[in-house]
Short mmCIF file of C-alpha atoms and ligand atoms in Angstrom, two decimals:
data_model
loop_
_atom_site.label_atom_id
_atom_site.label_comp_id
_atom_site.label_asym_id
_atom_site.label_seq_id
_atom_site.Cartn_x
_atom_site.Cartn_y
_atom_site.Cartn_z
CA MET A 773 9.35 -17.92 -18.87
CA GLN A 774 10.37 -19.34 -15.51
CA ILE A 775 8.45 -22.32 -14.06
CA GLU A 776 8.95 -22.95 -10.34
CA SER A 777 7.42 -25.50 -7.99
CA GLY A 778 6.62 -25.45 -4.28
CA VAL A 779 6.82 -21.67 -3.99
CA SER A 780 5.83 -19.99 -0.71
CA LEU A 781 3.27 -17.26 -1.38
CA LYS A 782 3.77 -15.63 2.02
CA PRO A 783 5.97 -12.83 0.62
CA TYR A 784 3.54 -12.34 -2.26
CA ASN A 785 0.37 -11.49 -0.32
CA SER A 786 0.03 -8.29 1.68
CA PHE A 787 -1.72 -10.12 4.56
CA GLY A 788 1.42 -12.27 4.93
CA LEU A 789 -0.66 -15.48 5.06
CA PRO A 790 1.04 -18.83 4.56
CA ALA A 791 0.26 -20.85 1.40
CA VAL A 792 2.30 -22.72 -1.19
CA ALA A 793 1.86 -22.61 -4.97
CA HIS A 794 2.46 -26.06 -6.44
CA THR A 795 3.44 -24.37 -9.69
CA LEU A 796 4.31 -20.70 -10.20
CA VAL A 797 5.16 -19.05 -13.49
CA ARG A 798 6.62 -15.55 -13.69
CA ILE A 799 5.11 -13.58 -16.55
CA ALA A 800 7.31 -10.84 -17.99
CA SER A 801 5.58 -10.32 -21.35
CA ASP A 802 2.54 -11.17 -23.49
CA ALA A 803 4.69 -13.86 -25.14
CA ASP A 804 5.16 -15.53 -21.73
CA VAL A 805 1.38 -15.85 -21.37
CA ARG A 806 1.18 -17.44 -24.82
CA ARG A 807 3.95 -19.89 -23.84
CA VAL A 808 1.81 -20.95 -20.86
CA VAL A 809 -1.30 -21.31 -23.05
CA ASP A 810 0.63 -23.43 -25.60
CA HIS A 811 2.42 -25.52 -22.96
CA PRO A 812 1.41 -29.22 -23.06
CA GLN A 813 0.65 -29.44 -19.29
CA LEU A 814 0.23 -25.84 -18.14
CA GLY A 815 -2.06 -24.94 -21.05
CA ARG A 816 -4.96 -27.06 -19.77
CA ALA A 817 -4.43 -26.60 -16.02
CA PRO A 818 -6.60 -24.18 -14.01
CA LYS A 819 -4.84 -20.88 -13.43
CA PHE A 820 -4.75 -18.12 -10.86
CA VAL A 821 -3.45 -14.67 -11.76
CA LEU A 822 -1.48 -13.03 -8.96
CA GLY A 823 -0.76 -9.30 -9.00
CA GLY A 824 0.54 -7.51 -5.94
CA GLY A 825 -1.37 -9.90 -3.65
CA SER A 826 -2.94 -6.94 -1.87
CA ASN A 827 -6.51 -8.06 -2.38
CA ILE A 828 -6.51 -11.76 -1.52
CA VAL A 829 -7.00 -13.94 1.54
CA LEU A 830 -5.11 -17.20 1.07
CA THR A 831 -6.73 -20.00 3.07
CA ARG A 832 -4.96 -22.99 1.50
CA ASP A 833 -2.18 -24.13 -0.81
CA MET A 834 -2.80 -23.40 -4.46
CA PRO A 835 -3.23 -26.38 -6.78
CA GLN A 836 -3.79 -24.02 -9.73
CA VAL A 837 -0.90 -22.73 -11.84
CA VAL A 838 -0.15 -19.34 -10.28
CA LEU A 839 0.79 -16.73 -12.87
CA LYS A 840 2.79 -14.02 -11.15
CA VAL A 841 2.60 -10.94 -13.34
CA GLU A 842 5.95 -9.14 -13.50
CA VAL A 843 5.57 -7.05 -16.68
CA THR A 844 7.54 -3.82 -16.19
CA GLY A 845 7.91 -0.46 -17.97
CA ARG A 846 6.54 3.07 -17.61
CA ALA A 847 6.22 5.67 -20.35
CA LEU A 848 4.42 8.75 -21.60
CA VAL A 849 2.97 7.32 -24.81
CA ARG A 850 1.02 10.28 -26.17
CA GLU A 851 0.24 13.90 -25.42
CA THR A 852 -2.71 15.84 -26.79
CA ASP A 853 -4.12 19.30 -26.04
CA THR A 854 -6.42 17.79 -23.43
CA ALA A 855 -4.49 14.91 -21.88
CA TRP A 856 -1.30 13.00 -21.24
CA ILE A 857 -1.58 9.26 -21.91
CA VAL A 858 0.80 7.24 -19.72
CA GLU A 859 1.34 3.51 -19.75
CA ALA A 860 2.71 1.08 -17.19
CA GLY A 861 3.46 -2.63 -17.11
CA ALA A 862 1.00 -4.62 -14.99
CA GLY A 863 3.76 -5.74 -12.62
CA GLU A 864 4.81 -2.20 -11.66
CA ASN A 865 4.13 -1.23 -8.05
CA TRP A 866 1.14 1.15 -8.04
CA HIS A 867 2.46 3.72 -5.58
CA GLU A 868 5.91 3.89 -7.21
CA PHE A 869 4.17 4.43 -10.55
CA VAL A 870 2.09 7.30 -9.12
CA ALA A 871 5.26 8.88 -7.65
CA TRP A 872 7.01 8.47 -11.01
CA THR A 873 4.19 10.23 -12.93
CA LEU A 874 4.50 13.23 -10.60
CA ALA A 875 8.29 13.31 -10.96
CA GLN A 876 7.78 13.42 -14.76
CA GLY A 877 5.41 16.39 -14.42
CA LEU A 878 2.35 14.24 -15.27
CA PRO A 879 -0.20 14.87 -12.51
CA GLY A 880 -3.63 13.31 -12.05
CA LEU A 881 -3.15 10.15 -10.01
CA GLU A 882 -2.00 11.82 -6.75
CA ASN A 883 -5.27 11.18 -4.83
CA MET A 884 -4.63 7.46 -5.26
CA ALA A 885 -1.13 7.54 -3.74
CA LEU A 886 -0.09 4.72 -1.38
CA ILE A 887 -2.79 2.27 -2.46
CA PRO A 888 -1.05 -1.11 -2.11
CA GLY A 889 -0.78 -3.48 -5.06
CA THR A 890 0.28 -3.44 -8.68
CA VAL A 891 -0.76 -1.46 -11.76
CA GLY A 892 -2.32 -4.62 -13.25
CA ALA A 893 -4.60 -5.10 -10.27
CA SER A 894 -5.81 -1.48 -10.32
CA PRO A 895 -8.53 -1.94 -12.96
CA VAL A 896 -9.67 -5.29 -11.53
CA GLN A 897 -10.69 -3.55 -8.30
CA ASN A 898 -11.32 -0.15 -9.86
CA ILE A 899 -9.23 1.18 -6.97
CA GLY A 900 -10.14 4.55 -5.58
CA ALA A 901 -9.46 7.02 -2.82
CA TYR A 902 -10.08 10.64 -1.84
CA GLY A 903 -12.53 11.47 -4.59
CA ILE A 904 -10.93 9.71 -7.58
CA GLU A 905 -11.47 6.22 -8.90
CA LEU A 906 -9.26 4.48 -11.41
CA LYS A 907 -12.07 4.62 -13.99
CA ASP A 908 -11.83 8.46 -13.92
CA ARG A 909 -8.25 8.23 -15.23
CA PHE A 910 -8.48 5.07 -17.34
CA GLU A 911 -7.64 5.00 -21.06
CA SER A 912 -7.31 1.30 -22.02
CA LEU A 913 -5.48 -1.89 -21.13
CA ASP A 914 -3.80 -4.80 -22.85
CA ALA A 915 -4.62 -8.34 -21.81
CA VAL A 916 -3.90 -11.84 -23.07
CA ASP A 917 -6.70 -14.39 -23.24
CA LEU A 918 -5.82 -17.50 -21.24
CA VAL A 919 -7.69 -19.84 -23.57
CA THR A 920 -6.80 -18.52 -27.03
CA GLY A 921 -3.49 -16.78 -26.21
CA ARG A 922 -4.70 -13.74 -28.16
CA SER A 923 -3.71 -10.21 -27.08
CA VAL A 924 -6.55 -7.71 -26.86
CA THR A 925 -6.85 -4.03 -26.03
CA LEU A 926 -9.88 -3.19 -23.89
CA ALA A 927 -11.44 0.25 -23.53
CA SER A 928 -13.38 1.50 -20.55
CA GLY A 929 -16.86 0.38 -21.67
CA ILE A 930 -15.89 -3.30 -21.84
CA CYS A 931 -14.25 -3.14 -18.41
CA ALA A 932 -17.67 -2.34 -16.82
CA PHE A 933 -16.19 -0.45 -13.89
CA GLY A 934 -18.27 -0.12 -10.74
CA TYR A 935 -17.51 0.61 -7.10
CA ARG A 936 -14.50 -1.69 -6.41
CA ASP A 937 -15.75 -3.78 -9.30
CA SER A 938 -15.12 -4.59 -12.97
CA VAL A 939 -15.65 -7.27 -15.62
CA PHE A 940 -12.41 -8.89 -14.36
CA LYS A 941 -14.24 -9.94 -11.20
CA HIS A 942 -17.08 -11.46 -13.23
CA SER A 943 -17.16 -12.81 -16.79
CA LEU A 944 -13.43 -12.29 -17.35
CA ALA A 945 -12.35 -13.60 -13.92
CA GLY A 946 -9.53 -16.06 -14.49
CA ARG A 947 -9.96 -15.66 -18.26
CA SER A 948 -7.25 -13.17 -19.07
CA VAL A 949 -3.99 -11.70 -17.85
CA ILE A 950 -3.73 -7.92 -17.83
CA THR A 951 -0.24 -7.00 -19.05
CA ARG A 952 -0.30 -3.19 -19.47
CA VAL A 953 -2.58 -0.33 -18.44
CA ARG A 954 -2.85 3.16 -19.96
CA PHE A 955 -4.10 6.20 -18.08
CA ARG A 956 -5.58 9.45 -19.39
CA LEU A 957 -4.43 12.37 -17.25
CA PRO A 958 -6.56 15.42 -18.14
CA LYS A 959 -4.95 18.74 -19.07
CA PRO A 960 -4.90 21.27 -17.59
CA TRP A 961 -4.50 19.57 -14.22
CA GLN A 962 -7.12 20.46 -11.64
CA PRO A 963 -6.88 19.27 -8.05
CA VAL A 964 -9.68 17.10 -6.65
CA LEU A 965 -10.12 18.40 -3.12
CA GLY A 966 -13.76 17.70 -2.26
CA TYR A 967 -12.96 15.00 0.29
CA LEU A 968 -13.45 16.12 3.89
CA GLU A 969 -9.95 15.16 5.05
CA LEU A 970 -8.32 17.09 2.18
CA GLU A 971 -10.46 20.13 3.00
CA ARG A 972 -9.19 19.83 6.55
CA LYS A 973 -5.55 19.81 5.31
CA MET A 974 -6.23 22.98 3.28
CA ALA A 975 -7.71 24.69 6.32
CA GLU A 976 -4.83 23.56 8.59
CA THR A 977 -2.07 24.69 6.22
CA GLY A 978 -3.81 27.73 4.72
CA ILE A 979 -2.92 26.41 1.24
CA SER A 980 -5.94 26.82 -1.02
CA ALA A 981 -4.26 26.12 -4.38
CA PRO A 982 -2.02 23.11 -3.72
CA SER A 983 0.41 21.65 -6.27
CA PRO A 984 0.03 18.00 -7.37
CA GLN A 985 2.95 17.11 -5.09
CA GLN A 986 1.23 18.83 -2.17
CA VAL A 987 -1.95 16.79 -2.72
CA PHE A 988 0.19 13.64 -2.99
CA ASP A 989 1.91 14.46 0.32
CA TRP A 990 -1.44 15.17 2.03
CA VAL A 991 -2.95 11.90 0.81
CA CYS A 992 0.13 9.98 2.00
CA ALA A 993 -0.09 11.67 5.43
CA ILE A 994 -3.84 10.97 5.77
CA ARG A 995 -3.41 7.31 4.81
CA ARG A 996 -0.36 6.78 7.04
CA ALA A 997 -2.28 8.19 10.01
CA LYS A 998 -5.05 5.62 9.84
CA LEU A 999 -4.12 2.73 7.58
CA PRO A 1000 -1.45 0.17 8.50
CA ASP A 1001 1.60 -0.24 6.24
CA PRO A 1002 1.44 -3.82 4.85
CA ALA A 1003 5.25 -3.98 5.06
CA GLN A 1004 4.90 -3.78 8.86
CA VAL A 1005 1.42 -5.15 9.62
CA GLY A 1006 -0.17 -7.62 7.20
CA ASN A 1007 -3.50 -6.37 5.79
CA ALA A 1008 -5.48 -5.93 2.57
CA GLY A 1009 -6.75 -2.36 3.00
CA SER A 1010 -10.49 -2.01 3.54
CA PHE A 1011 -11.76 -5.51 4.17
CA PHE A 1012 -15.41 -4.70 3.41
CA LYS A 1013 -17.08 -2.52 0.80
CA ASN A 1014 -19.21 0.35 1.99
CA PRO A 1015 -22.75 -0.98 1.46
CA VAL A 1016 -25.13 0.92 -0.79
CA VAL A 1017 -28.76 0.99 0.34
CA THR A 1018 -32.05 2.61 -0.69
CA PRO A 1019 -33.09 5.91 0.95
CA GLU A 1020 -35.90 3.98 2.73
CA GLN A 1021 -33.44 1.48 4.22
CA CYS A 1022 -31.20 4.36 5.28
CA ARG A 1023 -34.07 6.23 6.94
CA ASP A 1024 -34.98 3.06 8.79
CA ILE A 1025 -31.41 2.67 10.11
CA ILE A 1026 -31.14 6.37 11.00
CA GLY A 1027 -34.37 5.95 12.99
CA ARG A 1028 -32.55 3.46 15.19
CA ASP A 1029 -28.96 4.81 14.88
CA PRO A 1030 -29.11 8.56 14.18
CA GLU A 1031 -25.30 8.86 14.24
CA ILE A 1032 -24.64 6.52 11.29
CA VAL A 1033 -22.17 8.02 8.77
CA HIS A 1034 -23.78 7.99 5.31
CA TYR A 1035 -23.28 9.66 1.94
CA PRO A 1036 -26.07 10.31 -0.60
CA MET A 1037 -25.02 9.07 -4.06
CA PRO A 1038 -25.77 10.84 -7.37
CA ASP A 1039 -28.23 8.08 -8.38
CA GLY A 1040 -30.37 8.58 -5.25
CA SER A 1041 -28.99 5.59 -3.31
CA VAL A 1042 -27.06 6.02 -0.05
CA LYS A 1043 -23.61 4.67 0.85
CA LEU A 1044 -23.12 3.69 4.48
CA ALA A 1045 -19.71 3.79 6.21
CA ALA A 1046 -18.99 0.13 6.95
CA GLY A 1047 -16.08 1.18 9.20
CA TRP A 1048 -18.49 3.18 11.35
CA MET A 1049 -20.90 0.24 11.67
CA ILE A 1050 -18.12 -2.22 12.59
CA ASP A 1051 -16.78 0.30 15.09
CA ALA A 1052 -20.29 0.76 16.54
CA CYS A 1053 -20.48 -3.02 17.06
CA GLY A 1054 -17.39 -2.72 19.28
CA TRP A 1055 -14.91 -4.51 17.03
CA LYS A 1056 -12.10 -1.95 16.93
CA GLY A 1057 -8.94 -3.48 18.40
CA LYS A 1058 -10.57 -6.92 18.93
CA SER A 1059 -9.05 -10.19 17.70
CA ILE A 1060 -10.02 -13.74 16.88
CA GLY A 1061 -6.94 -15.92 17.01
CA ARG A 1062 -4.11 -13.99 15.36
CA ALA A 1063 -6.41 -11.92 13.11
CA GLY A 1064 -7.59 -8.58 14.46
CA VAL A 1065 -9.47 -5.38 13.71
CA TYR A 1066 -7.10 -2.43 13.28
CA GLU A 1067 -7.13 0.01 16.19
CA LYS A 1068 -7.33 3.17 14.05
CA GLN A 1069 -9.76 2.01 11.33
CA ALA A 1070 -12.35 -0.71 11.95
CA LEU A 1071 -12.69 -1.43 8.22
CA VAL A 1072 -9.23 -2.98 8.12
CA ILE A 1073 -8.48 -6.54 9.26
CA VAL A 1074 -4.84 -7.10 10.22
CA ASN A 1075 -2.52 -10.03 10.74
CA ARG A 1076 -1.30 -9.67 14.33
CA GLY A 1077 1.59 -12.03 13.55
CA GLY A 1078 1.52 -15.58 12.24
CA ALA A 1079 -2.18 -15.57 11.33
CA ILE A 1080 -3.55 -18.13 8.88
CA GLY A 1081 -6.24 -17.45 6.30
CA SER A 1082 -8.98 -19.28 8.17
CA GLU A 1083 -8.52 -16.97 11.17
CA VAL A 1084 -9.07 -13.96 8.92
CA VAL A 1085 -12.18 -15.59 7.44
CA THR A 1086 -13.55 -16.50 10.91
CA LEU A 1087 -13.08 -12.93 12.12
CA ALA A 1088 -14.66 -11.52 8.95
CA ARG A 1089 -17.71 -13.80 9.40
CA ALA A 1090 -18.10 -12.79 13.05
CA ILE A 1091 -18.01 -9.10 12.03
CA GLN A 1092 -20.57 -9.72 9.27
CA GLU A 1093 -22.89 -11.47 11.73
CA SER A 1094 -22.78 -8.74 14.32
CA VAL A 1095 -23.29 -5.95 11.74
CA TYR A 1096 -26.21 -7.91 10.29
CA GLY A 1097 -27.65 -8.46 13.75
CA ARG A 1098 -27.58 -4.79 14.62
CA PHE A 1099 -28.18 -3.02 11.27
CA GLY A 1100 -29.74 -5.72 9.05
CA ILE A 1101 -26.99 -5.09 6.47
CA ARG A 1102 -24.82 -7.81 4.91
CA LEU A 1103 -21.26 -6.54 4.48
CA GLU A 1104 -19.50 -7.74 1.36
CA PRO A 1105 -15.75 -8.42 1.54
CA GLU A 1106 -13.44 -6.52 -0.85
CA PRO A 1107 -10.65 -9.11 -1.09
CA VAL A 1108 -11.04 -12.42 -2.88
CA VAL A 1109 -10.96 -15.42 -0.53
CA VAL A 1110 -8.98 -18.24 -2.15
N1 EPU B 2070 -15.36 5.47 10.79
C1 EPU B 2070 -15.57 5.24 12.12
N2 EPU B 2070 -14.84 4.26 12.72
C2 EPU B 2070 -13.92 3.52 12.03
C3 EPU B 2070 -13.71 3.78 10.68
C4 EPU B 2070 -14.44 4.76 10.06
O1 EPU B 2070 -16.39 5.86 12.77
O2 EPU B 2070 -13.29 2.66 12.64
C5 EPU B 2070 -16.10 6.58 10.14
C6 EPU B 2070 -15.14 7.72 9.82
O3 EPU B 2070 -15.04 8.61 10.88
C7 EPU B 2070 -15.77 8.36 8.62
C8 EPU B 2070 -16.45 7.19 7.91
O4 EPU B 2070 -16.58 6.15 8.88
O5 EPU B 2070 -16.74 9.29 9.01
C9 EPU B 2070 -15.74 6.72 6.69
O6 EPU B 2070 -14.40 6.38 6.98
P1 EPU B 2070 -13.17 6.84 6.05
O7 EPU B 2070 -13.31 8.26 5.67
O8 EPU B 2070 -11.93 6.39 6.71
O9 EPU B 2070 -13.34 6.09 4.68
P2 EPU B 2070 -13.84 4.63 4.39
O10 EPU B 2070 -15.23 4.71 3.86
O11 EPU B 2070 -13.62 3.81 5.58
C10 EPU B 2070 -13.08 4.50 1.88
C11 EPU B 2070 -12.40 3.44 1.04
C12 EPU B 2070 -10.89 3.50 1.25
C13 EPU B 2070 -10.40 4.87 0.83
C14 EPU B 2070 -11.14 5.92 1.67
C15 EPU B 2070 -10.81 7.33 1.20
C16 EPU B 2070 -13.96 1.61 0.81
C17 EPU B 2070 -14.37 0.26 1.28
N3 EPU B 2070 -12.90 2.14 1.42
O12 EPU B 2070 -12.83 4.16 3.23
O13 EPU B 2070 -10.31 2.54 0.39
O14 EPU B 2070 -8.99 4.99 1.02
O15 EPU B 2070 -12.57 5.77 1.55
O16 EPU B 2070 -11.37 7.55 -0.06
O17 EPU B 2070 -14.57 2.17 -0.10
C18 EPU B 2070 -9.53 0.29 0.24
O18 EPU B 2070 -10.43 0.09 -0.57
O19 EPU B 2070 -8.72 -0.62 0.57
C19 EPU B 2070 -9.43 1.60 0.88
C20 EPU B 2070 -8.54 1.82 1.86
#
C-alpha cells in the first residue's frame, strides 16, 4: 500500500479539472483496503473512492482520503453451455478490457466499446450504450467494506441496477470499494443491432450479419464521430441523464414542441432526449468561462482548456434553468459533483 500526500488529481479526472488530494492511497488488492481500514489514522478518516475519474466534477481540493483503485487482472474464469464468465480487476481500463475480451474470442460487450472509465466504475453507473447496459452482462462483483474490512461478493439483485444508477450511488455510496467485476457473456453470441445508428451502419455497408469485431468497430466509429476523446478534450461523457416522464407529461410537451425526440419505455413511461432539449435551447457550441457545450452533441460539457470545476457547475446550472424554463423538466446530472 502506497500513501502519498499533496497529489494533483488533474491527470486522474477525465474533465482535466484541477484539485489536490491531501492524502491518496493506491489500492492494488483487497488486502490494501483492509490495511487502510486497520490504519490508526486512515481507518477513521472520511474516504473517497476514485476509479477512472470519468464521472466526477472536481470543484475543490479533497480533504478525504482518496482511494485510487488500481486492481488489475483479466481472465476467463468459467465456461458453461450457455455463457462465458469473465473477470477483470476494478482498475482495468474499460475499453481495453472490452477489446481484450474480443481478442480472446469472448464477445458480448462490444456495444459498450469506448466508454471512458474503469471496470470498477462500470457497475456504479450501470454504464450503457447502443442497446446494452452493464446489468445485461453482469454476473457478480467483489467489494471490500470500508468499515469492517470484510470482502463480499454481490450478485445483481443487491446491486439494484437502474438507468445510470445502482446501490453504489445510494446506500453503499462511500461504504465499499469494488475490487473485481465478473461478466456473463451469453452463448451463442447474438448481435444487438436495434439501435438506429447501428441499423444505419448495416444499411450503409450492406452487412446484415456482422461479426462481434464489426459491431465493435461500428460502435467506435459512431462514438468517435460525435463524442469528444477525453485524452484530447476534457469531458465526462453525457453530462445529464435522459429524463423519464409520464405519457401525459410527454403529450403536453409534444403539444408545444412536436419535434421533441422521445422513446416509449417498456413500463409505459417515456424517455426524452436531453441532448435534443439542450440543443433546442440554443446551447450547442456555447461557453461559460472555459466550460462549453460540445459542438457535435449538446449533452456533453467540455473543458475548453484550463477550466475549473465551478465553471462546469455554473454552465450546468444555466443549462438546467433554460431547459426547465422552456420544457418544465429538471435535468439531472450524470457525474458526481465533488
Ligand atoms: N440530439 C440532438 N442534438 C444534440 C444531441 C442529441 O438533436 O445535440 C438528438 C439526436 O439526434 C437523437 C437524440 O437526441 O435523436 C438522442 O441522442 P443520441 O442518440 O446521441 O443519444 P443520447 O440519448 O444523447 C445516450 C446515452 C449515451 C450513449 C448513447 C447511445 C444517456 C444520458 N446518454 O445518449 O451515453 O452512448 O445514448 O446509447 O443516456 C454517457 O452516458 O456518458 C453516454 C455517452
